[in-house]
XYZ file of N, CA, C and O in Angstrom:
528
model
N 10.881 146.445 32.601
C 11.379 147.892 31.693
C 10.831 149.042 33.340
O 10.238 148.769 33.626
N 11.910 149.187 33.439
C 11.599 151.180 34.094
C 11.402 152.259 33.343
O 11.198 152.312 32.410
N 10.492 152.977 34.141
C 9.932 153.444 33.486
C 10.322 154.365 34.935
O 10.269 155.498 36.109
N 10.038 156.152 34.390
C 10.156 158.042 34.748
C 9.344 158.973 34.316
O 8.488 158.375 33.775
N 8.640 158.967 35.637
C 8.043 160.219 35.848
C 9.018 161.680 35.544
O 9.370 162.137 36.759
N 8.696 161.920 35.198
C 9.688 164.134 35.080
C 8.225 164.307 34.774
O 7.509 164.971 34.209
N 9.171 166.038 36.152
C 8.319 166.561 36.541
C 9.457 167.489 36.354
O 9.988 168.073 37.393
N 9.358 168.816 35.919
C 9.482 169.923 35.811
C 8.762 171.026 36.735
O 7.522 171.536 36.716
N 9.233 172.169 37.207
C 8.806 173.071 38.016
C 9.607 173.827 37.981
O 10.491 174.018 37.905
N 8.966 175.381 38.147
C 9.445 176.944 38.228
C 8.675 177.783 38.941
O 8.082 177.676 39.228
N 9.043 177.227 40.680
C 8.462 177.832 41.891
C 6.704 177.711 41.702
O 6.186 177.936 42.177
N 6.217 176.160 41.127
C 4.976 175.340 42.360
C 4.989 174.704 43.516
O 4.805 173.619 43.131
N 6.372 175.186 44.253
C 6.617 174.185 45.885
C 5.314 174.156 46.453
O 5.344 173.089 46.881
N 4.260 174.901 45.614
C 3.073 174.951 46.606
C 2.039 173.219 46.192
O 1.186 173.054 46.473
N 2.763 173.283 44.973
C 1.612 172.469 44.118
C 2.493 170.521 43.648
O 1.382 169.811 44.142
N 4.230 170.161 44.207
C 4.732 169.493 44.270
C 4.348 168.516 44.909
O 4.286 167.750 44.334
N 3.930 168.633 46.044
C 3.363 167.305 46.900
C 2.846 167.044 46.048
O 3.013 165.632 46.448
N 1.789 167.252 45.915
C 0.245 166.311 45.334
C 0.750 165.541 43.816
O 1.176 164.258 43.873
N 2.186 166.009 43.401
C 2.555 165.505 41.657
C 3.650 164.510 42.441
O 3.718 163.487 41.348
N 3.925 165.314 43.474
C 5.344 163.852 43.825
C 4.708 162.834 44.284
O 4.656 161.675 43.884
N 3.521 163.107 45.273
C 3.107 161.879 45.573
C 2.677 160.956 44.632
O 2.635 159.888 44.680
N 1.428 161.250 43.381
C 0.552 160.591 41.972
C 1.842 159.934 41.580
O 1.286 158.753 41.519
N 2.541 160.453 41.752
C 4.117 159.604 40.783
C 4.693 158.418 41.464
O 4.871 157.493 41.301
N 4.669 159.007 43.008
C 5.468 157.812 43.812
C 4.623 156.758 44.023
O 4.643 155.366 43.817
N 3.225 156.948 44.219
C 2.101 155.401 44.450
C 1.131 155.360 43.799
O 0.360 155.679 43.282
N 1.864 154.423 42.372
C 1.928 153.776 41.232
C 1.655 152.328 40.987
O 1.598 151.653 42.338
N 0.108 152.196 40.451
C -0.071 150.610 40.298
C 1.420 149.641 39.258
O 0.906 148.946 38.730
N 2.478 150.779 39.763
C 3.452 150.472 38.818
C 4.690 150.508 39.840
O 4.960 150.912 39.974
N 5.657 148.458 39.786
C 6.462 148.692 40.219
C 8.004 149.258 39.321
O 7.071 149.625 37.964
N 8.662 149.633 39.516
C 10.064 150.621 38.449
C 9.944 152.124 38.431
O 10.179 151.687 37.163
N 9.155 152.758 39.093
C 9.434 153.742 38.594
C 10.066 154.814 39.491
O 10.287 154.931 40.523
N 11.002 155.304 38.167
C 11.582 156.889 38.932
C 11.191 158.136 39.179
O 11.238 158.477 37.464
N 11.183 159.259 39.950
C 10.876 160.085 39.864
C 12.076 161.342 40.263
O 12.618 161.491 40.687
N 11.923 161.957 39.161
C 12.879 162.878 38.363
C 12.102 164.280 38.201
O 10.892 164.376 38.392
N 12.682 164.496 39.426
C 12.073 166.451 39.813
C 12.782 167.532 39.254
O 14.186 167.211 39.895
N 12.873 167.989 37.842
C 14.114 169.214 37.281
C 13.295 170.829 37.772
O 12.367 171.246 37.304
N 14.001 171.063 38.706
C 13.510 172.384 39.208
C 14.712 174.009 38.520
O 15.753 173.930 38.341
N 13.874 174.425 37.267
C 14.503 175.697 36.848
C 14.693 176.976 37.047
O 14.086 178.043 36.976
N 14.932 176.534 37.917
C 15.537 178.006 39.412
C 14.422 178.995 40.254
O 14.681 179.901 40.449
N 13.478 178.298 41.130
C 13.069 178.415 41.761
C 14.102 178.889 42.462
O 14.551 179.132 43.725
N 12.590 179.734 42.914
C 13.066 181.281 43.863
C 11.994 180.884 45.771
O 12.046 181.871 45.923
N 10.900 180.418 44.789
C 9.814 179.797 46.536
C 10.450 178.648 46.910
O 11.631 178.424 47.501
N 9.701 178.064 47.733
C 9.969 176.443 48.969
C 10.680 175.273 48.243
O 10.207 174.394 49.102
N 10.439 175.643 46.517
C 10.440 174.053 45.578
C 11.229 173.175 46.528
O 10.863 172.060 46.570
N 12.811 173.332 46.673
C 13.652 172.600 47.487
C 13.056 171.654 48.755
O 12.980 171.027 49.061
N 12.288 172.897 49.717
C 12.192 172.957 51.175
C 10.812 171.149 51.286
O 11.188 170.293 51.333
N 10.116 171.431 50.230
C 9.513 170.780 50.319
C 9.527 169.615 49.459
O 8.786 168.578 49.048
N 10.425 169.782 48.608
C 10.883 167.945 48.401
C 11.552 167.745 49.061
O 12.439 165.839 49.191
N 12.351 167.756 50.583
C 13.674 166.924 51.092
C 13.036 165.870 52.220
O 13.243 164.774 51.977
N 11.446 165.615 52.245
C 11.130 164.134 52.891
C 11.148 163.533 51.589
O 10.735 162.721 52.246
N 11.624 163.549 50.575
C 11.374 162.603 49.380
C 11.992 162.554 49.096
O 13.112 161.448 48.166
N 13.408 162.832 49.912
C 15.016 162.724 49.089
C 15.056 161.131 49.567
O 14.654 160.703 50.169
N 15.939 160.317 48.553
C 16.458 158.721 48.037
C 15.155 157.992 47.615
O 15.188 156.953 46.444
N 14.183 159.142 47.464
C 12.820 158.210 47.170
C 12.032 159.785 45.618
O 11.982 158.612 43.880
N 13.569 160.384 45.621
C 12.724 161.594 43.961
C 14.139 161.907 43.649
O 15.017 162.397 44.227
N 14.688 161.846 42.757
C 15.725 162.813 42.190
C 15.316 164.122 41.768
O 14.556 164.467 40.491
N 16.551 165.380 42.960
C 16.256 166.523 42.168
C 17.269 167.013 41.617
O 18.597 166.912 42.152
N 16.889 167.278 40.023
C 17.739 168.277 39.758
C 17.690 169.188 39.319
O 16.191 170.382 38.914
N 18.648 170.393 40.041
C 18.544 171.876 40.155
C 19.054 172.579 39.375
O 20.225 172.203 38.358
N 18.860 174.048 38.284
C 19.670 174.481 37.289
C 18.943 175.973 36.997
O 17.700 176.295 37.265
N 19.639 176.553 36.485
C 19.781 178.035 36.746
C 18.432 178.435 35.562
O 18.398 177.276 34.839
N 17.806 179.012 36.340
C 16.360 179.067 35.017
C 16.596 179.671 33.964
O 17.215 180.519 32.793
N 15.818 178.582 32.565
C 16.590 178.408 31.373
C 15.761 177.829 30.797
O 15.285 177.840 29.375
N 14.411 177.492 30.766
C 13.234 177.238 30.512
C 12.895 176.136 30.325
O 13.659 175.138 31.208
N 11.786 175.730 30.454
C 11.060 174.983 30.452
C 11.898 173.428 29.608
O 11.819 172.604 29.796
N 11.712 174.363 28.116
C 12.915 172.757 27.134
C 14.314 172.529 27.363
O 14.410 171.358 27.809
N 14.756 173.348 28.374
C 15.772 173.026 28.850
C 15.852 171.992 30.356
O 16.526 171.043 30.505
N 14.887 172.169 30.996
C 14.379 171.776 31.949
C 14.089 170.145 31.600
O 14.796 169.045 32.146
N 13.130 169.912 31.123
C 12.698 169.139 29.704
C 14.339 168.149 28.987
O 14.317 166.826 29.804
N 14.926 168.542 28.906
C 16.186 168.227 27.778
C 16.785 166.976 29.340
O 17.428 166.655 28.966
N 17.414 168.017 30.629
C 17.856 167.723 31.560
C 17.655 166.960 31.661
O 17.923 165.706 32.418
N 16.357 166.716 32.668
C 15.467 165.726 33.094
C 15.554 164.493 32.054
O 15.806 163.322 32.586
N 15.476 164.419 30.228
C 15.794 163.447 29.494
C 17.022 163.256 29.943
O 16.802 162.084 29.632
N 17.681 163.763 29.974
C 19.265 162.579 30.403
C 19.618 162.292 31.000
O 20.718 161.667 31.332
N 19.247 162.413 32.129
C 19.671 162.097 33.477
C 18.471 160.717 34.401
O 19.016 160.237 34.852
N 17.472 160.614 33.065
C 15.948 159.727 33.587
C 17.188 158.240 32.655
O 18.184 157.968 31.906
N 16.650 157.431 33.477
C 17.099 155.503 33.242
C 15.852 154.823 32.393
O 16.271 153.689 32.649
N 15.235 155.405 32.495
C 13.184 155.488 32.191
C 13.491 154.356 30.449
O 13.778 154.574 29.926
N 12.752 153.271 30.313
C 12.446 152.872 29.439
C 11.721 153.683 28.616
O 11.666 154.230 27.416
N 10.680 154.381 29.375
C 9.500 154.424 29.362
C 9.467 156.025 30.272
O 9.980 156.431 31.412
N 8.661 157.563 29.563
C 9.204 158.547 30.515
C 7.358 159.203 30.286
O 6.968 159.359 29.130
N 7.655 159.845 31.436
C 6.014 160.447 31.477
C 6.148 162.019 31.985
O 6.629 161.641 32.455
N 6.102 162.804 30.817
C 5.777 163.708 31.915
C 4.650 164.214 33.170
O 3.374 163.694 32.213
N 5.092 164.490 34.155
C 3.554 165.416 34.335
C 4.139 166.573 35.406
O 5.041 167.076 35.637
N 3.563 167.979 34.693
C 3.445 169.311 35.112
C 3.163 168.899 36.824
O 2.748 168.270 37.842
N 3.953 170.158 37.651
C 3.804 169.966 38.962
C 3.017 170.644 39.278
O 2.595 170.507 41.008
N 2.275 171.152 38.280
C 0.262 171.379 39.032
C -0.515 170.121 38.720
O -2.078 170.776 39.034
N 0.202 169.221 38.833
C -0.890 168.135 37.848
C -0.459 166.854 38.795
O 0.260 166.738 40.097
N -1.755 165.878 38.825
C -1.494 164.579 39.630
C -1.794 163.823 38.672
O -2.341 163.650 37.021
N -1.208 162.442 39.082
C -1.870 161.593 37.988
C -2.513 160.074 38.601
O -2.051 160.288 39.856
N -3.853 159.824 38.054
C -4.584 158.426 38.458
C -3.800 157.735 38.299
O -2.835 157.080 38.323
N -3.772 156.914 39.514
C -3.324 155.261 40.223
C -2.567 154.269 39.155
O -1.559 153.907 39.535
N -3.675 154.354 38.181
C -3.519 153.580 36.947
C -2.816 154.108 35.907
O -2.848 153.217 34.932
N -2.312 155.031 35.629
C -2.467 155.900 34.302
C -1.133 154.930 34.140
O -0.840 154.419 32.642
N -0.133 155.342 34.439
C 1.543 153.863 33.898
C 1.188 152.832 33.465
O 0.959 152.485 32.419
N 0.543 151.962 33.954
C 0.247 151.428 33.674
C -0.652 150.637 32.929
O -0.682 149.731 32.077
N -1.748 151.639 32.564
C -2.498 151.749 31.720
C -2.214 151.964 30.602
O -2.255 150.935 29.201
N -1.176 152.993 30.266
C -0.746 153.095 29.352
C -0.046 152.401 28.886
O 0.566 152.628 26.932
N 1.208 151.623 29.899
C 2.382 150.988 29.270
C 1.257 149.389 28.315
O 1.774 148.787 27.920
N 0.451 148.887 29.343
C -0.517 147.744 29.098
C -1.507 148.477 27.635
O -1.674 147.593 26.808
N -1.498 148.974 27.010
C -2.109 149.798 26.074
C -1.267 150.377 24.410
O -1.261 150.244 23.539
N -0.052 149.965 25.173
C 1.522 150.642 23.965
C 1.322 150.133 22.126
O 1.648 150.987 21.643
N 0.814 149.305 21.560
C -0.107 148.456 20.699
C -0.468 149.362 19.531
O -0.419 149.285 18.572
N -1.622 149.988 20.598
C -2.576 150.982 19.871
C -1.561 152.363 20.051
O -2.551 153.130 19.482
N -0.845 152.737 19.682
C -1.192 154.157 20.079
C -0.273 154.435 18.505
O 0.919 153.450 18.160
N -0.259 155.635 18.035
C 0.597 155.526 17.341
C 2.305 156.531 17.430
O 2.864 157.282 18.650
N 3.244 155.424 16.500
C 4.148 155.702 16.696
C 5.164 156.690 15.855
O 4.584 156.066 14.535
N 5.832 157.554 16.738
C 6.409 158.761 15.329
C 7.596 158.257 15.884
O 8.326 159.351 17.499
N 8.785 158.357 14.874
C 10.401 158.373 15.546
C 11.167 160.118 15.578
O 10.898 160.673 14.327
N 11.125 160.479 16.674
C 11.825 162.389 16.259
C 12.949 162.126 16.768
O 13.181 162.455 18.540
N 14.208 162.986 16.325
C 15.334 163.172 17.051
C 16.036 162.237 17.993
O 15.921 162.488 19.435
N 16.044 161.474 16.970
C 16.158 159.827 18.517
C 15.556 159.999 19.012
O 15.508 158.907 20.705
N 14.108 159.997 19.343
C 13.318 159.750 20.755
C 11.565 159.692 19.504
O 11.531 159.374 18.879
N 11.176 158.198 20.518
C 10.460 157.305 20.395
C 8.730 158.288 20.639
O 9.133 157.805 22.238
N 7.734 158.607 20.008
C 6.828 159.484 20.757
C 5.584 158.318 21.149
O 5.301 157.817 19.119
N 4.901 157.557 21.524
C 3.641 157.136 21.939
C 2.525 158.426 22.189
O 2.283 158.223 22.717
N 1.566 158.373 21.541
C 0.343 159.675 21.369
C -0.626 158.515 20.934
O -0.392 157.566 20.057
N -1.567 158.516 21.328
C -2.534 159.009 22.485
C -2.221 158.353 23.863
O -1.730 157.893 24.511
N -3.441 158.905 24.719
C -3.175 158.398 26.896
C -2.324 159.020 27.207
O -1.942 158.665 28.242
N -1.337 160.190 27.096
C -0.086 160.415 27.853
C 0.799 160.462 26.541
O 1.418 159.217 26.516
N 1.827 161.061 26.778
C 3.367 160.529 26.754
C 3.609 160.047 26.985
O 4.706 160.488 27.166
N 4.692 159.406 26.091
C 5.398 158.255 26.293
C 6.968 158.233 25.540
O 6.414 158.003 23.912
N 8.185 158.318 25.496
C 8.625 158.601 24.623
C 9.860 156.741 25.345
O 10.195 156.682 27.020
N 10.080 156.631 24.480
C 11.682 155.699 24.816
C 13.443 156.417 24.010
O 12.453 156.940 22.500
N 13.481 155.997 24.884
C 15.000 156.958 24.152
C 15.710 155.442 22.842
O 15.891 154.379 24.027
N 16.276 156.260 21.894
C 16.763 155.284 21.131
C 18.474 155.704 20.600
O 18.509 156.765 21.033
N 19.237 154.691 20.883
C 20.741 154.960 20.752
C 21.056 156.460 19.154
O 20.041 155.610 18.318
N 21.530 156.989 18.415
C 21.563 156.991 17.512
C 22.174 156.485 16.343
O 22.150 156.938 14.608
N 23.048 155.549 16.855
C 22.992 154.425 15.693
C 22.953 153.200 15.296
O 22.628 152.408 14.415
N 21.858 152.382 16.827
C 20.697 151.748 16.621
C 20.102 151.410 17.566
O 20.103 152.470 18.588
N 19.230 150.891 17.510
C 17.835 150.613 18.364
C 18.118 150.022 19.741
O 19.404 148.575 19.627
N 17.627 150.808 20.476
C 18.368 150.078 22.230
C 17.497 149.168 22.580
O 15.525 149.337 22.235
């Protein structure tokens, strides 16, 4: 099972390294990290260069966080998607614990996405005509 950590950012280059490091060093294998840059004018792109090959960087003209999230969802390959703010970090056991507790979550199917709540937002994508 593949997991995606999706980070959206706008002029948060000074915080990104900590967020990215916390997403990369999980107690879970098979994690993809995607950073969607919503038109930053700071050093966001430069601070992500050392992560090339380990982090997928997507740039968009400034369209707001909602569009950045949509673009990140569209680009992801994860069975589960975790959202991480650019100025935040995950504890090392976050993903493993949430995935391990999956059956205890409230399930809401909304707009072809399955949200599992609480304990961190976890989303599973569904095909419009059938469950994947």
